[in-house]
PDB file of C-alpha atoms in Angstrom:
ATOM      1  CA  UNK A   1      27.503  32.340  14.621  1.00  0.00           C
ATOM      2  CA  UNK A   2      24.839  29.930  13.247  1.00  0.00           C
ATOM      3  CA  UNK A   3      23.392  27.957  16.296  1.00  0.00           C
ATOM      4  CA  UNK A   4      20.910  26.044  14.047  1.00  0.00           C
ATOM      5  CA  UNK A   5      20.448  22.470  14.268  1.00  0.00           C
ATOM      6  CA  UNK A   6      21.721  20.335  11.531  1.00  0.00           C
ATOM      7  CA  UNK A   7      18.841  18.654   9.323  1.00  0.00           C
ATOM      8  CA  UNK A   8      18.333  15.212  11.103  1.00  0.00           C
ATOM      9  CA  UNK A   9      17.096  13.823   7.619  1.00  0.00           C
ATOM     10  CA  UNK A  10      19.556  12.132   5.484  1.00  0.00           C
ATOM     11  CA  UNK A  11      20.036  13.291   2.166  1.00  0.00           C
ATOM     12  CA  UNK A  12      18.922  10.788  -0.369  1.00  0.00           C
ATOM     13  CA  UNK A  13      20.664   9.964  -3.810  1.00  0.00           C
ATOM     14  CA  UNK A  14      19.756  12.335  -6.745  1.00  0.00           C
ATOM     15  CA  UNK A  15      16.050  11.260  -8.095  1.00  0.00           C
ATOM     16  CA  UNK A  16      17.437  10.438 -11.392  1.00  0.00           C
ATOM     17  CA  UNK A  17      19.563   7.867  -9.846  1.00  0.00           C
ATOM     18  CA  UNK A  18      16.815   6.444  -7.773  1.00  0.00           C
ATOM     19  CA  UNK A  19      14.480   6.560 -11.015  1.00  0.00           C
ATOM     20  CA  UNK A  20      16.956   4.327 -12.825  1.00  0.00           C
ATOM     21  CA  UNK A  21      17.133   2.033  -9.799  1.00  0.00           C
ATOM     22  CA  UNK A  22      13.525   1.586  -9.418  1.00  0.00           C
ATOM     23  CA  UNK A  23      12.966   1.081 -13.353  1.00  0.00           C
ATOM     24  CA  UNK A  24      16.005  -1.650 -13.363  1.00  0.00           C
ATOM     25  CA  UNK A  25      14.890  -3.357  -9.957  1.00  0.00           C
ATOM     26  CA  UNK A  26      11.332  -3.603 -11.142  1.00  0.00           C
ATOM     27  CA  UNK A  27      12.046  -4.530 -14.743  1.00  0.00           C
ATOM     28  CA  UNK A  28      14.476  -7.273 -13.569  1.00  0.00           C
ATOM     29  CA  UNK A  29      11.893  -8.472 -11.205  1.00  0.00           C
ATOM     30  CA  UNK A  30       9.342  -8.923 -13.820  1.00  0.00           C
ATOM     31  CA  UNK A  31      12.003 -10.652 -16.108  1.00  0.00           C
ATOM     32  CA  UNK A  32      12.764 -13.152 -13.378  1.00  0.00           C
ATOM     33  CA  UNK A  33       8.987 -13.702 -12.740  1.00  0.00           C
ATOM     34  CA  UNK A  34       8.191 -14.100 -16.455  1.00  0.00           C
ATOM     35  CA  UNK A  35      11.537 -15.834 -17.444  1.00  0.00           C
ATOM     36  CA  UNK A  36      11.342 -18.431 -14.804  1.00  0.00           C
ATOM     37  CA  UNK A  37       7.769 -19.074 -15.575  1.00  0.00           C
ATOM     38  CA  UNK A  38       8.621 -19.795 -19.456  1.00  0.00           C
ATOM     39  CA  UNK A  39      11.716 -21.837 -18.262  1.00  0.00           C
ATOM     40  CA  UNK A  40       9.531 -23.898 -15.887  1.00  0.00           C
ATOM     41  CA  UNK A  41       6.621 -24.279 -18.477  1.00  0.00           C
ATOM     42  CA  UNK A  42       9.315 -25.669 -20.976  1.00  0.00           C
ATOM     43  CA  UNK A  43      11.151 -27.936 -18.367  1.00  0.00           C
ATOM     44  CA  UNK A  44       8.209 -29.283 -16.812  1.00  0.00           C
ATOM     45  CA  UNK A  45       5.408 -29.274 -19.168  1.00  0.00           C
ATOM     46  CA  UNK A  46       3.207 -31.803 -17.540  1.00  0.00           C
ATOM     47  CA  UNK A  47       3.513 -30.845 -14.016  1.00  0.00           C
ATOM     48  CA  UNK A  48       1.962 -27.580 -12.864  1.00  0.00           C
ATOM     49  CA  UNK A  49       3.063 -27.766  -9.334  1.00  0.00           C
ATOM     50  CA  UNK A  50       6.598 -28.293 -10.148  1.00  0.00           C
ATOM     51  CA  UNK A  51       6.305 -25.198 -12.418  1.00  0.00           C
ATOM     52  CA  UNK A  52       5.071 -23.168  -9.614  1.00  0.00           C
ATOM     53  CA  UNK A  53       7.768 -24.466  -7.388  1.00  0.00           C
ATOM     54  CA  UNK A  54      10.536 -23.632 -10.092  1.00  0.00           C
ATOM     55  CA  UNK A  55       8.774 -20.011 -10.666  1.00  0.00           C
ATOM     56  CA  UNK A  56       8.321 -19.217  -6.789  1.00  0.00           C
ATOM     57  CA  UNK A  57      11.959 -20.203  -5.961  1.00  0.00           C
ATOM     58  CA  UNK A  58      13.525 -18.184  -8.841  1.00  0.00           C
ATOM     59  CA  UNK A  59      11.429 -15.184  -7.898  1.00  0.00           C
ATOM     60  CA  UNK A  60      11.959 -15.311  -4.171  1.00  0.00           C
ATOM     61  CA  UNK A  61      15.922 -15.694  -4.659  1.00  0.00           C
ATOM     62  CA  UNK A  62      15.881 -13.122  -7.369  1.00  0.00           C
ATOM     63  CA  UNK A  63      13.868 -10.444  -5.355  1.00  0.00           C
ATOM     64  CA  UNK A  64      16.276 -10.728  -2.524  1.00  0.00           C
ATOM     65  CA  UNK A  65      19.228 -10.045  -4.692  1.00  0.00           C
ATOM     66  CA  UNK A  66      17.450  -7.042  -6.317  1.00  0.00           C
ATOM     67  CA  UNK A  67      16.916  -5.616  -3.040  1.00  0.00           C
ATOM     68  CA  UNK A  68      20.526  -5.760  -2.138  1.00  0.00           C
ATOM     69  CA  UNK A  69      21.486  -4.524  -5.430  1.00  0.00           C
ATOM     70  CA  UNK A  70      19.286  -1.355  -5.876  1.00  0.00           C
ATOM     71  CA  UNK A  71      18.048  -0.922  -2.366  1.00  0.00           C
ATOM     72  CA  UNK A  72      20.962   1.383  -1.268  1.00  0.00           C
ATOM     73  CA  UNK A  73      20.006   3.790  -4.188  1.00  0.00           C
ATOM     74  CA  UNK A  74      16.202   3.908  -3.993  1.00  0.00           C
ATOM     75  CA  UNK A  75      15.215   1.766  -0.977  1.00  0.00           C
ATOM     76  CA  UNK A  76      14.103  -0.894  -3.470  1.00  0.00           C
ATOM     77  CA  UNK A  77      10.396  -0.237  -3.618  1.00  0.00           C
ATOM     78  CA  UNK A  78       9.695  -1.786  -6.929  1.00  0.00           C
ATOM     79  CA  UNK A  79       6.163  -1.612  -6.012  1.00  0.00           C
ATOM     80  CA  UNK A  80       3.534   1.407  -6.227  1.00  0.00           C
ATOM     81  CA  UNK A  81       1.768   0.257  -3.056  1.00  0.00           C
ATOM     82  CA  UNK A  82       4.881   0.420  -0.947  1.00  0.00           C
ATOM     83  CA  UNK A  83       5.703   3.770  -2.406  1.00  0.00           C
ATOM     84  CA  UNK A  84       2.256   5.222  -1.620  1.00  0.00           C
ATOM     85  CA  UNK A  85       2.199   3.741   1.945  1.00  0.00           C
ATOM     86  CA  UNK A  86       5.801   5.028   2.507  1.00  0.00           C
ATOM     87  CA  UNK A  87       4.630   8.654   1.580  1.00  0.00           C
ATOM     88  CA  UNK A  88       1.609   8.384   3.607  1.00  0.00           C
ATOM     89  CA  UNK A  89       3.317   7.145   6.808  1.00  0.00           C
ATOM     90  CA  UNK A  90       6.287   9.557   6.406  1.00  0.00           C
ATOM     91  CA  UNK A  91       3.834  12.585   5.775  1.00  0.00           C
ATOM     92  CA  UNK A  92       2.942  12.722   9.316  1.00  0.00           C
ATOM     93  CA  UNK A  93       6.648  13.268  10.375  1.00  0.00           C
ATOM     94  CA  UNK A  94       8.132  14.710   7.316  1.00  0.00           C
ATOM     95  CA  UNK A  95      10.104  11.320   6.669  1.00  0.00           C
ATOM     96  CA  UNK A  96       9.782   8.606   4.083  1.00  0.00           C
ATOM     97  CA  UNK A  97       9.445   9.510   0.284  1.00  0.00           C
ATOM     98  CA  UNK A  98       8.280  13.080  -0.187  1.00  0.00           C
ATOM     99  CA  UNK A  99       5.192  13.652  -2.422  1.00  0.00           C
ATOM    100  CA  UNK A 100       7.230  15.099  -5.328  1.00  0.00           C
ATOM    101  CA  UNK A 101       8.974  11.774  -5.766  1.00  0.00           C
ATOM    102  CA  UNK A 102       5.994   9.614  -5.636  1.00  0.00           C
ATOM    103  CA  UNK A 103       5.076   9.904  -9.290  1.00  0.00           C
ATOM    104  CA  UNK A 104       8.536   9.405 -10.526  1.00  0.00           C
ATOM    105  CA  UNK A 105       8.955   6.232  -8.672  1.00  0.00           C
ATOM    106  CA  UNK A 106       5.632   4.871  -9.923  1.00  0.00           C
ATOM    107  CA  UNK A 107       6.311   5.762 -13.263  1.00  0.00           C
ATOM    108  CA  UNK A 108       9.631   4.129 -13.130  1.00  0.00           C
ATOM    109  CA  UNK A 109       8.241   0.845 -11.711  1.00  0.00           C
ATOM    110  CA  UNK A 110       5.273   0.541 -14.427  1.00  0.00           C
ATOM    111  CA  UNK A 111       7.614   1.256 -17.171  1.00  0.00           C
ATOM    112  CA  UNK A 112      10.305  -1.049 -15.712  1.00  0.00           C
ATOM    113  CA  UNK A 113       7.718  -3.894 -15.250  1.00  0.00           C
ATOM    114  CA  UNK A 114       6.551  -3.617 -18.717  1.00  0.00           C
ATOM    115  CA  UNK A 115       9.990  -3.611 -20.294  1.00  0.00           C
ATOM    116  CA  UNK A 116      11.026  -6.660 -17.908  1.00  0.00           C
ATOM    117  CA  UNK A 117       8.275  -8.628 -19.439  1.00  0.00           C
ATOM    118  CA  UNK A 118       9.280  -7.928 -23.044  1.00  0.00           C
ATOM    119  CA  UNK A 119      12.870  -8.592 -22.064  1.00  0.00           C
ATOM    120  CA  UNK A 120      11.950 -12.033 -20.983  1.00  0.00           C
ATOM    121  CA  UNK A 121       9.934 -12.722 -24.167  1.00  0.00           C
ATOM    122  CA  UNK A 122      12.836 -11.786 -26.368  1.00  0.00           C
ATOM    123  CA  UNK A 123      15.346 -13.900 -24.137  1.00  0.00           C
ATOM    124  CA  UNK A 124      12.935 -16.923 -24.701  1.00  0.00           C
ATOM    125  CA  UNK A 125      11.835 -16.256 -28.249  1.00  0.00           C
ATOM    126  CA  UNK A 126       8.303 -15.888 -27.050  1.00  0.00           C
ATOM    127  CA  UNK A 127       6.203 -14.153 -29.753  1.00  0.00           C
ATOM    128  CA  UNK A 128       5.047 -10.714 -28.497  1.00  0.00           C
ATOM    129  CA  UNK A 129       1.078 -10.779 -27.576  1.00  0.00           C
ATOM    130  CA  UNK A 130      -1.011  -9.720 -24.561  1.00  0.00           C
ATOM    131  CA  UNK A 131      -1.478 -12.457 -22.087  1.00  0.00           C
ATOM    132  CA  UNK A 132      -4.944 -14.350 -22.332  1.00  0.00           C
ATOM    133  CA  UNK A 133      -5.069 -15.916 -18.736  1.00  0.00           C
ATOM    134  CA  UNK A 134      -8.044 -14.493 -16.885  1.00  0.00           C
ATOM    135  CA  UNK A 135      -7.314 -14.652 -13.109  1.00  0.00           C
ATOM    136  CA  UNK A 136     -10.010 -12.195 -11.894  1.00  0.00           C
ATOM    137  CA  UNK A 137     -11.975 -14.631  -9.510  1.00  0.00           C
ATOM    138  CA  UNK A 138     -13.336 -13.858  -6.248  1.00  0.00           C
ATOM    139  CA  UNK A 139     -10.839 -15.925  -4.540  1.00  0.00           C
ATOM    140  CA  UNK A 140      -7.995 -14.407  -6.407  1.00  0.00           C
ATOM    141  CA  UNK A 141      -8.961 -10.913  -5.598  1.00  0.00           C
ATOM    142  CA  UNK A 142      -9.291 -11.692  -1.898  1.00  0.00           C
ATOM    143  CA  UNK A 143      -5.804 -13.181  -1.972  1.00  0.00           C
ATOM    144  CA  UNK A 144      -4.401 -10.221  -3.693  1.00  0.00           C
ATOM    145  CA  UNK A 145      -5.777  -8.080  -0.580  1.00  0.00           C
ATOM    146  CA  UNK A 146      -4.212 -10.639   1.814  1.00  0.00           C
ATOM    147  CA  UNK A 147      -0.792 -10.877  -0.054  1.00  0.00           C
ATOM    148  CA  UNK A 148      -0.406  -6.922  -0.388  1.00  0.00           C
ATOM    149  CA  UNK A 149      -1.432  -6.180   3.065  1.00  0.00           C
ATOM    150  CA  UNK A 150       0.982  -8.855   4.510  1.00  0.00           C
ATOM    151  CA  UNK A 151       3.828  -7.380   2.344  1.00  0.00           C
ATOM    152  CA  UNK A 152       3.219  -3.967   3.551  1.00  0.00           C
ATOM    153  CA  UNK A 153       3.240  -5.047   7.083  1.00  0.00           C
ATOM    154  CA  UNK A 154       6.384  -7.014   6.786  1.00  0.00           C
ATOM    155  CA  UNK A 155       8.258  -4.185   5.023  1.00  0.00           C
ATOM    156  CA  UNK A 156       7.354  -1.499   7.620  1.00  0.00           C
ATOM    157  CA  UNK A 157       8.082  -3.851  10.558  1.00  0.00           C
ATOM    158  CA  UNK A 158      11.353  -4.855   9.297  1.00  0.00           C
ATOM    159  CA  UNK A 159      12.305  -1.163   8.635  1.00  0.00           C
ATOM    160  CA  UNK A 160      12.261  -0.504  12.405  1.00  0.00           C
ATOM    161  CA  UNK A 161      14.616  -3.223  13.380  1.00  0.00           C
ATOM    162  CA  UNK A 162      16.363  -5.174  10.558  1.00  0.00           C
ATOM    163  CA  UNK A 163      19.461  -4.604   8.440  1.00  0.00           C
ATOM    164  CA  UNK A 164      19.227  -4.498   4.569  1.00  0.00           C
ATOM    165  CA  UNK A 165      20.230  -8.203   4.179  1.00  0.00           C
ATOM    166  CA  UNK A 166      17.875  -9.362   6.750  1.00  0.00           C
ATOM    167  CA  UNK A 167      15.040  -7.408   4.886  1.00  0.00           C
ATOM    168  CA  UNK A 168      16.013  -8.590   1.577  1.00  0.00           C
ATOM    169  CA  UNK A 169      15.954 -12.352   2.679  1.00  0.00           C
ATOM    170  CA  UNK A 170      12.470 -11.846   4.623  1.00  0.00           C
ATOM    171  CA  UNK A 171      10.903 -10.177   1.821  1.00  0.00           C
ATOM    172  CA  UNK A 172      12.033 -12.672  -0.718  1.00  0.00           C
ATOM    173  CA  UNK A 173      11.017 -15.515   1.657  1.00  0.00           C
ATOM    174  CA  UNK A 174       7.521 -13.942   1.985  1.00  0.00           C
ATOM    175  CA  UNK A 175       6.891 -13.658  -1.670  1.00  0.00           C
ATOM    176  CA  UNK A 176       8.022 -17.193  -2.454  1.00  0.00           C
ATOM    177  CA  UNK A 177       5.705 -18.522   0.378  1.00  0.00           C
ATOM    178  CA  UNK A 178       2.778 -16.350  -0.836  1.00  0.00           C
ATOM    179  CA  UNK A 179       3.100 -17.912  -4.158  1.00  0.00           C
ATOM    180  CA  UNK A 180       1.578 -21.070  -2.380  1.00  0.00           C
ATOM    181  CA  UNK A 181      -0.675 -19.782   0.417  1.00  0.00           C
ATOM    182  CA  UNK A 182      -2.721 -17.510  -1.917  1.00  0.00           C
ATOM    183  CA  UNK A 183      -4.791 -18.563  -4.693  1.00  0.00           C
ATOM    184  CA  UNK A 184      -3.669 -15.889  -7.102  1.00  0.00           C
ATOM    185  CA  UNK A 185       0.052 -16.635  -6.582  1.00  0.00           C
ATOM    186  CA  UNK A 186       0.624 -13.406  -4.883  1.00  0.00           C
ATOM    187  CA  UNK A 187       1.129 -10.616  -7.527  1.00  0.00           C
ATOM    188  CA  UNK A 188       0.694  -7.974  -4.742  1.00  0.00           C
ATOM    189  CA  UNK A 189       2.275  -5.231  -6.953  1.00  0.00           C
ATOM    190  CA  UNK A 190       0.506  -3.036  -9.599  1.00  0.00           C
ATOM    191  CA  UNK A 191       3.684  -2.502 -11.664  1.00  0.00           C
ATOM    192  CA  UNK A 192       4.283  -6.325 -11.747  1.00  0.00           C
ATOM    193  CA  UNK A 193       0.650  -6.892 -12.680  1.00  0.00           C
ATOM    194  CA  UNK A 194       0.818  -4.481 -15.450  1.00  0.00           C
ATOM    195  CA  UNK A 195       4.073  -6.015 -16.551  1.00  0.00           C
ATOM    196  CA  UNK A 196       2.762  -9.324 -16.709  1.00  0.00           C
ATOM    197  CA  UNK A 197       0.118  -8.324 -19.292  1.00  0.00           C
ATOM    198  CA  UNK A 198       2.841  -8.185 -21.956  1.00  0.00           C
ATOM    199  CA  UNK A 199       3.596 -11.892 -22.010  1.00  0.00           C
ATOM    200  CA  UNK A 200       1.105 -14.519 -22.889  1.00  0.00           C
ATOM    201  CA  UNK A 201       2.891 -17.432 -21.043  1.00  0.00           C
ATOM    202  CA  UNK A 202       2.919 -19.069 -17.637  1.00  0.00           C
ATOM    203  CA  UNK A 203       3.041 -15.907 -15.574  1.00  0.00           C
ATOM    204  CA  UNK A 204       0.828 -13.778 -17.871  1.00  0.00           C
ATOM    205  CA  UNK A 205      -2.598 -11.949 -16.807  1.00  0.00           C
ATOM    206  CA  UNK A 206      -5.180 -11.003 -19.123  1.00  0.00           C
ATOM    207  CA  UNK A 207      -5.747  -7.103 -19.610  1.00  0.00           C
ATOM    208  CA  UNK A 208      -9.368  -7.231 -18.301  1.00  0.00           C
ATOM    209  CA  UNK A 209      -7.938  -8.936 -14.962  1.00  0.00           C
ATOM    210  CA  UNK A 210      -5.437  -6.040 -14.282  1.00  0.00           C
ATOM    211  CA  UNK A 211      -8.069  -3.320 -12.832  1.00  0.00           C
ATOM    212  CA  UNK A 212      -9.744  -5.303 -10.329  1.00  0.00           C
ATOM    213  CA  UNK A 213      -6.256  -6.814  -9.341  1.00  0.00           C
ATOM    214  CA  UNK A 214      -4.909  -3.408  -8.953  1.00  0.00           C
ATOM    215  CA  UNK A 215      -7.793  -2.114  -6.992  1.00  0.00           C
ATOM    216  CA  UNK A 216      -7.646  -5.035  -4.456  1.00  0.00           C
ATOM    217  CA  UNK A 217      -3.802  -4.555  -4.217  1.00  0.00           C
ATOM    218  CA  UNK A 218      -4.417  -0.971  -3.204  1.00  0.00           C
ATOM    219  CA  UNK A 219      -7.145  -2.070  -0.634  1.00  0.00           C
ATOM    220  CA  UNK A 220      -4.566  -4.531   0.671  1.00  0.00           C
ATOM    221  CA  UNK A 221      -2.137  -1.515   0.812  1.00  0.00           C
ATOM    222  CA  UNK A 222      -4.756   0.354   3.012  1.00  0.00           C
ATOM    223  CA  UNK A 223      -5.239  -2.808   5.078  1.00  0.00           C
ATOM    224  CA  UNK A 224      -1.578  -3.162   5.612  1.00  0.00           C
ATOM    225  CA  UNK A 225      -1.274   0.615   6.420  1.00  0.00           C
ATOM    226  CA  UNK A 226      -3.833   0.240   9.161  1.00  0.00           C
ATOM    227  CA  UNK A 227      -2.088  -2.678  10.717  1.00  0.00           C
ATOM    228  CA  UNK A 228       1.115  -0.919  10.684  1.00  0.00           C
ATOM    229  CA  UNK A 229      -0.325   2.116  12.497  1.00  0.00           C
ATOM    230  CA  UNK A 230      -2.043  -0.075  15.048  1.00  0.00           C
ATOM    231  CA  UNK A 231       0.967  -2.381  15.673  1.00  0.00           C
ATOM    232  CA  UNK A 232       3.820   0.106  15.196  1.00  0.00           C
ATOM    233  CA  UNK A 233       2.729   3.519  16.168  1.00  0.00           C
ATOM    234  CA  UNK A 234       6.133   4.916  15.708  1.00  0.00           C
ATOM    235  CA  UNK A 235       6.733   3.436  12.072  1.00  0.00           C
ATOM    236  CA  UNK A 236       7.071   7.013  10.637  1.00  0.00           C
ATOM    237  CA  UNK A 237      10.465   7.234  12.208  1.00  0.00           C
ATOM    238  CA  UNK A 238      11.735   4.573   9.933  1.00  0.00           C
ATOM    239  CA  UNK A 239       9.957   5.678   6.793  1.00  0.00           C
ATOM    240  CA  UNK A 240      13.402   6.683   5.407  1.00  0.00           C
ATOM    241  CA  UNK A 241      14.614   3.207   5.686  1.00  0.00           C
ATOM    242  CA  UNK A 242      11.912   1.436   3.591  1.00  0.00           C
ATOM    243  CA  UNK A 243      12.497  -1.068   1.907  1.00  0.00           C
ATOM    244  CA  UNK A 244      16.186  -0.719   3.082  1.00  0.00           C
ATOM    245  CA  UNK A 245      18.101   2.475   4.052  1.00  0.00           C
ATOM    246  CA  UNK A 246      19.025   4.706   1.292  1.00  0.00           C
ATOM    247  CA  UNK A 247      21.032   7.838   1.526  1.00  0.00           C
ATOM    248  CA  UNK A 248      24.193   9.563   0.592  1.00  0.00           C
ATOM    249  CA  UNK A 249      25.499   8.979   4.115  1.00  0.00           C
ATOM    250  CA  UNK A 250      25.664   5.342   3.057  1.00  0.00           C
ATOM    251  CA  UNK A 251      28.840   6.090   1.149  1.00  0.00           C
ATOM    252  CA  UNK A 252      26.813   6.615  -2.194  1.00  0.00           C
TER     253      UNK A 252
END
């Protein structure tokens, strides 16, 4: 008779399904960011503040919807920093994203983000060319550390207590607010940063600004990780539920 205990770790959907979910989720997120930026610039050409309001509102609402749409499959990371922090935290207790899945997640996110920007260009008949907006100022780089650290802390604190719908709304609200309280308008995501290179529009970022932005986002991830470990020492127990729970046990 087999007296072994059952595996307490819920089985995740097949990696191929999660890859597609991360590709589509990140891609559509960038499509929302870039597409709403183009629409805002066309609808409110003489009011940058109104353009930012329109862009941030669409992004906040769209991100919440995407988390609900794809979260049950992949967790709705849509962000290499979230993926890396999930792996680091979970590695301590064999929870969270396993190391073998980290690279596929990040590849899906970066490819999806790039495809999403191209899709937005096509929908709005924008000629394809690399972005020319230089954003790498000292203030913007500090803002990326703050925005990314806050996002990481929010995601992992919510994973311990909140349902998927609450998490989706909270993450969307945070990103929408961070558009306004950070000077960089809160990219907070290397995959989104890379994607926005491929659209020379309101939401674009010049290729030369990408490396320092990503470096600061990774630093923000480290700061956020440190805060999570200090404030929530048992966060590893909830690593499987980042950003939202995703397992075959959830009727997938």
